[in-house]
Amino acid sequence: MTPSPGTTAELLAKGELTVRGRIREASNAALYCTVVQGEREAACIYKPVAGERPLWDFPDGTLAGREVAAYEVSEATGWGLVPPTVLRDGPYGEGMCQLWIEPDPEPGPDDGLLALVDGEEPGEGWKAIGFAEVGEGRTALLVHADDERLRRLAVLDAVINNADRKGGHLLPAAGGRLYGIDHGVTFNTENKLRTLLWGWAGEPLTAEATGVLATLREGLADGGPLAATLSELITGAELDATRARVDALLASGRHPEPGGEWPAIPWPPV
């Protein structure tokens, strides 16, 4: 999809990109940059394809395109869960360029998304993920918030087959916004959903989610706008698998459950 003039995506795609530093904890090369176009400027993260580490279950050099594809699906939902992301040339070759999101400087007292609690029940306002060892032979229940924003993200992850939804990939921002980042290991043809957001597993989808999935199915149909955009970013087989996941979610009307053939929770979880 060609960015519209004046949009953040256009700034990311066409602005002058300058590397300011490297994010060392990232598993692949991730560079903190500024991008400037005329009087407009923004901070961003640039992940060059040349800095991607090979993975046994994903073709080499495809992670950047998958990140952009995740953004395009997020935009098609209308939920805006992924920061603006484009594929562009940069100082180290082609790569993904994504708007840098600053965390909320003044989080509220009830803005926690993950927690460890004693006991076997999550408590009001929380959903259970599973038990975790916390040292000295003790275990605690890992929980996530029963939060509408997280629930939307769980639906998006099911559609894009996200194999790595860690706690550190959740970014609460100012104004109550929540973003998900790091979508390089998505859109595999095999079921690889690994996430911390299992709290709604097996529960009915909301009416809102069902409506969004129906919209995605229309956009993913042959000749649909989303299908046309994704066909430039992922393979035909991966596009077909995405269609099949949307169809399956609509047919079941429920959030997916762990399949058992793949670890359900990423490591490390946070």
mmCIF file of C-alpha atoms in Angstrom:
data_model
loop_
_atom_site.group_PDB
_atom_site.id
_atom_site.type_symbol
_atom_site.label_atom_id
_atom_site.label_comp_id
_atom_site.label_asym_id
_atom_site.label_seq_id
_atom_site.Cartn_x
_atom_site.Cartn_y
_atom_site.Cartn_z
ATOM 1 C CA MET A 1 0.000 0.000 0.000
ATOM 2 C CA THR A 2 1.439 3.384 -1.000
ATOM 3 C CA PRO A 3 1.505 5.810 1.963
ATOM 4 C CA SER A 4 -0.734 8.847 1.552
ATOM 5 C CA PRO A 5 1.013 12.255 1.461
ATOM 6 C CA GLY A 6 1.260 13.836 4.894
ATOM 7 C CA THR A 7 0.811 10.602 6.837
ATOM 8 C CA THR A 8 3.227 9.195 9.383
ATOM 9 C CA ALA A 9 3.739 6.245 7.031
ATOM 10 C CA GLU A 10 4.833 8.629 4.276
ATOM 11 C CA LEU A 11 7.300 10.290 6.649
ATOM 12 C CA LEU A 12 8.733 6.890 7.573
ATOM 13 C CA ALA A 13 8.898 5.751 3.949
ATOM 14 C CA LYS A 14 10.314 8.869 2.305
ATOM 15 C CA GLY A 15 12.041 10.910 5.001
ATOM 16 C CA GLU A 16 15.807 11.073 5.488
ATOM 17 C CA LEU A 17 16.780 8.296 7.886
ATOM 18 C CA THR A 18 19.656 8.878 10.324
ATOM 19 C CA VAL A 19 20.913 6.214 12.727
ATOM 20 C CA ARG A 20 21.353 7.466 16.294
ATOM 21 C CA GLY A 21 22.120 4.251 18.166
ATOM 22 C CA ARG A 22 21.562 0.521 18.496
ATOM 23 C CA ILE A 23 19.103 -1.324 20.719
ATOM 24 C CA ARG A 24 21.459 -3.984 22.054
ATOM 25 C CA GLU A 25 18.907 -6.234 23.771
ATOM 26 C CA ALA A 26 17.154 -6.957 20.462
ATOM 27 C CA SER A 27 17.735 -10.414 18.955
ATOM 28 C CA ASN A 28 18.141 -8.924 15.464
ATOM 29 C CA ALA A 29 19.802 -5.673 14.448
ATOM 30 C CA ALA A 30 17.508 -2.889 15.658
ATOM 31 C CA LEU A 31 18.633 0.705 15.195
ATOM 32 C CA TYR A 32 17.187 3.776 16.865
ATOM 33 C CA CYS A 33 16.844 6.498 14.233
ATOM 34 C CA THR A 34 15.332 9.839 13.382
ATOM 35 C CA VAL A 35 13.497 10.422 10.125
ATOM 36 C CA VAL A 36 13.047 13.913 8.671
ATOM 37 C CA GLN A 37 10.913 15.139 5.767
ATOM 38 C CA GLY A 38 10.723 18.899 5.391
ATOM 39 C CA GLU A 39 9.604 20.292 8.730
ATOM 40 C CA ARG A 40 8.354 16.927 9.955
ATOM 41 C CA GLU A 41 10.518 14.701 12.165
ATOM 42 C CA ALA A 42 9.968 11.561 14.193
ATOM 43 C CA ALA A 43 11.904 8.945 16.106
ATOM 44 C CA CYS A 44 11.740 5.439 14.689
ATOM 45 C CA ILE A 45 13.262 1.989 14.801
ATOM 46 C CA TYR A 46 14.939 0.575 11.690
ATOM 47 C CA LYS A 47 15.588 -3.158 11.358
ATOM 48 C CA PRO A 48 17.619 -3.904 8.230
ATOM 49 C CA VAL A 49 17.090 -7.250 6.532
ATOM 50 C CA ALA A 50 20.874 -7.673 6.535
ATOM 51 C CA GLY A 51 20.797 -7.774 10.351
ATOM 52 C CA GLU A 52 18.234 -10.575 10.645
ATOM 53 C CA ARG A 53 19.472 -13.804 12.217
ATOM 54 C CA PRO A 54 18.551 -16.956 10.275
ATOM 55 C CA LEU A 55 15.696 -19.021 11.750
ATOM 56 C CA TRP A 56 15.054 -22.687 11.058
ATOM 57 C CA ASP A 57 11.310 -22.220 10.549
ATOM 58 C CA PHE A 58 11.155 -18.908 8.648
ATOM 59 C CA PRO A 59 12.768 -18.133 5.282
ATOM 60 C CA ASP A 60 15.845 -15.901 5.524
ATOM 61 C CA GLY A 61 15.352 -12.212 4.940
ATOM 62 C CA THR A 62 11.573 -12.176 5.452
ATOM 63 C CA LEU A 63 11.121 -10.807 8.971
ATOM 64 C CA ALA A 64 10.938 -7.142 7.958
ATOM 65 C CA GLY A 65 8.168 -7.854 5.472
ATOM 66 C CA ARG A 66 6.238 -9.773 8.123
ATOM 67 C CA GLU A 67 6.435 -6.787 10.476
ATOM 68 C CA VAL A 68 4.920 -4.578 7.782
ATOM 69 C CA ALA A 69 2.255 -7.189 7.020
ATOM 70 C CA ALA A 70 1.259 -7.253 10.711
ATOM 71 C CA TYR A 71 0.833 -3.466 10.610
ATOM 72 C CA GLU A 72 -1.317 -3.683 7.481
ATOM 73 C CA VAL A 73 -3.614 -6.267 9.099
ATOM 74 C CA SER A 74 -3.804 -4.145 12.246
ATOM 75 C CA GLU A 75 -4.830 -1.141 10.155
ATOM 76 C CA ALA A 76 -7.475 -3.217 8.390
ATOM 77 C CA THR A 77 -9.035 -4.083 11.766
ATOM 78 C CA GLY A 78 -9.444 -0.403 12.589
ATOM 79 C CA TRP A 79 -7.960 -1.029 16.020
ATOM 80 C CA GLY A 80 -4.574 0.605 15.363
ATOM 81 C CA LEU A 81 -2.671 -1.880 17.524
ATOM 82 C CA VAL A 82 0.664 -1.743 15.657
ATOM 83 C CA PRO A 83 2.666 1.480 15.225
ATOM 84 C CA PRO A 84 2.988 2.773 11.643
ATOM 85 C CA THR A 85 5.456 0.478 9.856
ATOM 86 C CA VAL A 86 6.900 0.556 6.330
ATOM 87 C CA LEU A 87 9.437 -1.294 4.224
ATOM 88 C CA ARG A 88 12.121 1.016 2.875
ATOM 89 C CA ASP A 89 15.757 1.411 1.938
ATOM 90 C CA GLY A 90 18.067 2.722 4.643
ATOM 91 C CA PRO A 91 21.726 3.147 5.588
ATOM 92 C CA TYR A 92 22.177 -0.656 5.777
ATOM 93 C CA GLY A 93 19.850 -1.640 2.956
ATOM 94 C CA GLU A 94 16.196 -2.540 2.850
ATOM 95 C CA GLY A 95 14.488 -2.976 6.184
ATOM 96 C CA MET A 96 11.504 -2.329 8.356
ATOM 97 C CA CYS A 97 11.009 1.204 9.695
ATOM 98 C CA GLN A 98 8.515 1.693 12.529
ATOM 99 C CA LEU A 99 7.440 4.726 14.497
ATOM 100 C CA TRP A 100 9.084 4.812 17.922
ATOM 101 C CA ILE A 101 6.520 4.674 20.731
ATOM 102 C CA GLU A 102 7.345 6.332 24.025
ATOM 103 C CA PRO A 103 5.804 4.596 27.046
ATOM 104 C CA ASP A 104 3.151 6.445 28.989
ATOM 105 C CA PRO A 105 5.085 8.799 31.324
ATOM 106 C CA GLU A 106 2.219 8.844 33.840
ATOM 107 C CA PRO A 107 0.641 5.382 34.029
ATOM 108 C CA GLY A 108 -2.419 5.117 36.236
ATOM 109 C CA PRO A 109 -2.628 2.824 39.286
ATOM 110 C CA ASP A 110 -4.722 0.301 37.361
ATOM 111 C CA ASP A 111 -2.643 0.263 34.184
ATOM 112 C CA GLY A 112 -0.690 -2.927 34.945
ATOM 113 C CA LEU A 113 -0.993 -5.550 32.229
ATOM 114 C CA LEU A 114 0.852 -8.515 33.794
ATOM 115 C CA ALA A 115 1.286 -9.683 37.368
ATOM 116 C CA LEU A 116 2.297 -12.614 39.559
ATOM 117 C CA VAL A 117 -0.211 -13.490 42.291
ATOM 118 C CA ASP A 118 -0.385 -16.042 45.080
ATOM 119 C CA GLY A 119 -3.119 -18.648 45.000
ATOM 120 C CA GLU A 120 -4.777 -20.559 42.193
ATOM 121 C CA GLU A 121 -7.332 -17.994 41.008
ATOM 122 C CA PRO A 122 -6.524 -14.776 39.153
ATOM 123 C CA GLY A 123 -8.902 -12.476 41.026
ATOM 124 C CA GLU A 124 -11.333 -9.920 39.677
ATOM 125 C CA GLY A 125 -10.107 -8.012 36.640
ATOM 126 C CA TRP A 126 -7.429 -10.577 35.734
ATOM 127 C CA LYS A 127 -7.079 -13.633 33.525
ATOM 128 C CA ALA A 128 -4.875 -16.636 34.311
ATOM 129 C CA ILE A 129 -1.980 -17.550 32.023
ATOM 130 C CA GLY A 130 -0.312 -20.315 34.040
ATOM 131 C CA PHE A 131 1.963 -21.030 36.960
ATOM 132 C CA ALA A 132 5.545 -19.802 37.057
ATOM 133 C CA GLU A 133 8.491 -20.665 39.287
ATOM 134 C CA VAL A 134 9.552 -17.644 41.305
ATOM 135 C CA GLY A 135 12.487 -19.151 43.205
ATOM 136 C CA GLU A 136 13.126 -21.235 46.317
ATOM 137 C CA GLY A 137 10.628 -23.856 45.220
ATOM 138 C CA ARG A 138 7.770 -21.355 45.088
ATOM 139 C CA THR A 139 5.306 -20.903 42.288
ATOM 140 C CA ALA A 140 2.962 -18.046 41.548
ATOM 141 C CA LEU A 141 0.123 -17.579 39.125
ATOM 142 C CA LEU A 142 1.029 -15.449 36.119
ATOM 143 C CA VAL A 143 -1.951 -13.332 35.066
ATOM 144 C CA HIS A 144 -2.786 -10.643 32.536
ATOM 145 C CA ALA A 145 -5.363 -7.895 32.804
ATOM 146 C CA ASP A 146 -8.899 -8.560 31.597
ATOM 147 C CA ASP A 147 -8.448 -5.563 29.324
ATOM 148 C CA GLU A 148 -10.325 -4.828 26.084
ATOM 149 C CA ARG A 149 -7.120 -3.632 24.416
ATOM 150 C CA LEU A 150 -5.342 -6.902 25.220
ATOM 151 C CA ARG A 151 -8.345 -8.885 24.017
ATOM 152 C CA ARG A 152 -8.218 -7.118 20.655
ATOM 153 C CA LEU A 153 -4.509 -7.854 20.467
ATOM 154 C CA ALA A 154 -5.208 -11.533 21.193
ATOM 155 C CA VAL A 155 -7.531 -11.608 18.177
ATOM 156 C CA LEU A 156 -4.932 -9.905 15.972
ATOM 157 C CA ASP A 157 -2.273 -12.390 17.105
ATOM 158 C CA ALA A 158 -4.559 -15.298 16.240
ATOM 159 C CA VAL A 159 -5.039 -13.901 12.731
ATOM 160 C CA ILE A 160 -1.341 -13.233 12.050
ATOM 161 C CA ASN A 161 -0.195 -16.399 13.875
ATOM 162 C CA ASN A 162 2.163 -14.524 16.181
ATOM 163 C CA ALA A 163 4.839 -16.857 17.517
ATOM 164 C CA ASP A 164 6.277 -14.400 20.047
ATOM 165 C CA ARG A 165 3.833 -12.268 22.053
ATOM 166 C CA LYS A 166 5.989 -11.520 25.098
ATOM 167 C CA GLY A 167 5.156 -9.062 27.842
ATOM 168 C CA GLY A 168 7.955 -6.796 26.632
ATOM 169 C CA HIS A 169 6.174 -6.520 23.282
ATOM 170 C CA LEU A 170 3.269 -4.652 24.901
ATOM 171 C CA LEU A 171 3.686 -0.865 24.945
ATOM 172 C CA PRO A 172 1.173 1.229 26.912
ATOM 173 C CA ALA A 173 1.329 4.775 25.526
ATOM 174 C CA ALA A 174 -0.129 8.140 26.439
ATOM 175 C CA GLY A 175 -3.870 8.594 26.076
ATOM 176 C CA GLY A 176 -4.659 5.012 27.044
ATOM 177 C CA ARG A 177 -3.297 3.580 23.790
ATOM 178 C CA LEU A 178 -1.726 0.121 23.746
ATOM 179 C CA TYR A 179 0.592 -1.034 20.978
ATOM 180 C CA GLY A 180 2.080 -4.407 20.118
ATOM 181 C CA ILE A 181 5.549 -4.546 18.576
ATOM 182 C CA ASP A 182 8.067 -7.120 17.260
ATOM 183 C CA HIS A 183 6.045 -9.037 14.676
ATOM 184 C CA GLY A 184 8.868 -10.626 12.701
ATOM 185 C CA VAL A 185 7.822 -14.212 13.443
ATOM 186 C CA THR A 186 4.277 -14.125 12.132
ATOM 187 C CA PHE A 187 2.244 -15.507 9.211
ATOM 188 C CA ASN A 188 3.790 -18.977 9.253
ATOM 189 C CA THR A 189 1.693 -21.597 7.455
ATOM 190 C CA GLU A 190 1.961 -23.889 10.509
ATOM 191 C CA ASN A 191 0.189 -23.150 13.779
ATOM 192 C CA LYS A 192 2.822 -21.376 15.871
ATOM 193 C CA LEU A 193 0.715 -19.140 18.112
ATOM 194 C CA ARG A 194 2.787 -18.434 21.230
ATOM 195 C CA THR A 195 1.500 -15.740 23.520
ATOM 196 C CA LEU A 196 0.916 -14.595 27.057
ATOM 197 C CA LEU A 197 -2.652 -13.645 26.144
ATOM 198 C CA TRP A 198 -4.324 -17.016 26.678
ATOM 199 C CA GLY A 199 -6.773 -15.727 29.295
ATOM 200 C CA TRP A 200 -9.720 -15.815 26.885
ATOM 201 C CA ALA A 201 -8.852 -19.192 25.324
ATOM 202 C CA GLY A 202 -12.040 -21.022 24.406
ATOM 203 C CA GLU A 203 -14.290 -18.099 25.306
ATOM 204 C CA PRO A 204 -16.745 -16.640 22.767
ATOM 205 C CA LEU A 205 -15.435 -13.822 20.623
ATOM 206 C CA THR A 206 -16.997 -10.442 21.220
ATOM 207 C CA ALA A 207 -19.494 -9.100 18.685
ATOM 208 C CA GLU A 208 -16.934 -6.427 17.852
ATOM 209 C CA ALA A 209 -14.253 -9.025 17.100
ATOM 210 C CA THR A 210 -16.643 -11.040 14.936
ATOM 211 C CA GLY A 211 -17.454 -7.938 12.918
ATOM 212 C CA VAL A 212 -13.779 -7.115 12.477
ATOM 213 C CA LEU A 213 -13.008 -10.664 11.358
ATOM 214 C CA ALA A 214 -15.786 -10.467 8.779
ATOM 215 C CA THR A 215 -14.234 -7.258 7.458
ATOM 216 C CA LEU A 216 -10.826 -8.940 7.296
ATOM 217 C CA ARG A 217 -12.288 -11.884 5.387
ATOM 218 C CA GLU A 218 -13.705 -9.502 2.806
ATOM 219 C CA GLY A 219 -10.387 -7.672 2.460
ATOM 220 C CA LEU A 220 -8.457 -10.940 2.183
ATOM 221 C CA ALA A 221 -10.632 -12.361 -0.598
ATOM 222 C CA ASP A 222 -9.105 -12.655 -4.056
ATOM 223 C CA GLY A 223 -8.915 -9.151 -5.460
ATOM 224 C CA GLY A 224 -9.476 -7.583 -2.030
ATOM 225 C CA PRO A 225 -7.334 -4.621 -0.954
ATOM 226 C CA LEU A 226 -5.738 -6.362 2.012
ATOM 227 C CA ALA A 227 -4.940 -9.431 -0.083
ATOM 228 C CA ALA A 228 -3.251 -7.220 -2.668
ATOM 229 C CA THR A 229 -1.134 -5.510 -0.014
ATOM 230 C CA LEU A 230 -0.123 -8.712 1.781
ATOM 231 C CA SER A 231 0.750 -10.486 -1.472
ATOM 232 C CA GLU A 232 3.748 -8.152 -1.750
ATOM 233 C CA LEU A 233 4.922 -8.974 1.785
ATOM 234 C CA ILE A 234 4.264 -12.691 2.407
ATOM 235 C CA THR A 235 3.990 -15.776 0.205
ATOM 236 C CA GLY A 236 0.835 -17.010 -1.477
ATOM 237 C CA ALA A 237 0.724 -20.018 0.852
ATOM 238 C CA GLU A 238 1.029 -17.727 3.882
ATOM 239 C CA LEU A 239 -1.770 -15.529 2.551
ATOM 240 C CA ASP A 240 -3.985 -18.606 2.105
ATOM 241 C CA ALA A 241 -3.157 -19.699 5.662
ATOM 242 C CA THR A 242 -4.164 -16.255 6.956
ATOM 243 C CA ARG A 243 -7.503 -16.557 5.166
ATOM 244 C CA ALA A 244 -7.969 -20.002 6.702
ATOM 245 C CA ARG A 245 -7.275 -18.694 10.219
ATOM 246 C CA VAL A 246 -9.856 -15.934 9.807
ATOM 247 C CA ASP A 247 -12.398 -18.461 8.487
ATOM 248 C CA ALA A 248 -11.689 -20.798 11.408
ATOM 249 C CA LEU A 249 -12.156 -18.040 13.975
ATOM 250 C CA LEU A 250 -15.469 -17.039 12.427
ATOM 251 C CA ALA A 251 -16.622 -20.656 12.209
ATOM 252 C CA SER A 252 -15.822 -21.411 15.850
ATOM 253 C CA GLY A 253 -16.853 -18.022 17.197
ATOM 254 C CA ARG A 254 -14.289 -18.479 19.958
ATOM 255 C CA HIS A 255 -10.783 -17.451 20.911
ATOM 256 C CA PRO A 256 -8.318 -20.212 19.961
ATOM 257 C CA GLU A 257 -6.842 -22.614 22.517
ATOM 258 C CA PRO A 258 -3.265 -23.910 22.595
ATOM 259 C CA GLY A 259 -2.815 -26.583 19.948
ATOM 260 C CA GLY A 260 -0.309 -28.712 21.847
ATOM 261 C CA GLU A 261 2.093 -29.187 18.944
ATOM 262 C CA TRP A 262 4.066 -26.054 19.812
ATOM 263 C CA PRO A 263 5.024 -24.382 23.132
ATOM 264 C CA ALA A 264 2.087 -22.147 23.999
ATOM 265 C CA ILE A 265 4.027 -19.487 25.914
ATOM 266 C CA PRO A 266 7.154 -17.728 24.552
ATOM 267 C CA TRP A 267 10.429 -17.841 26.438
ATOM 268 C CA PRO A 268 11.317 -15.707 28.221
ATOM 269 C CA PRO A 269 7.700 -14.659 28.752
ATOM 270 C CA VAL A 270 8.630 -11.051 29.550
#
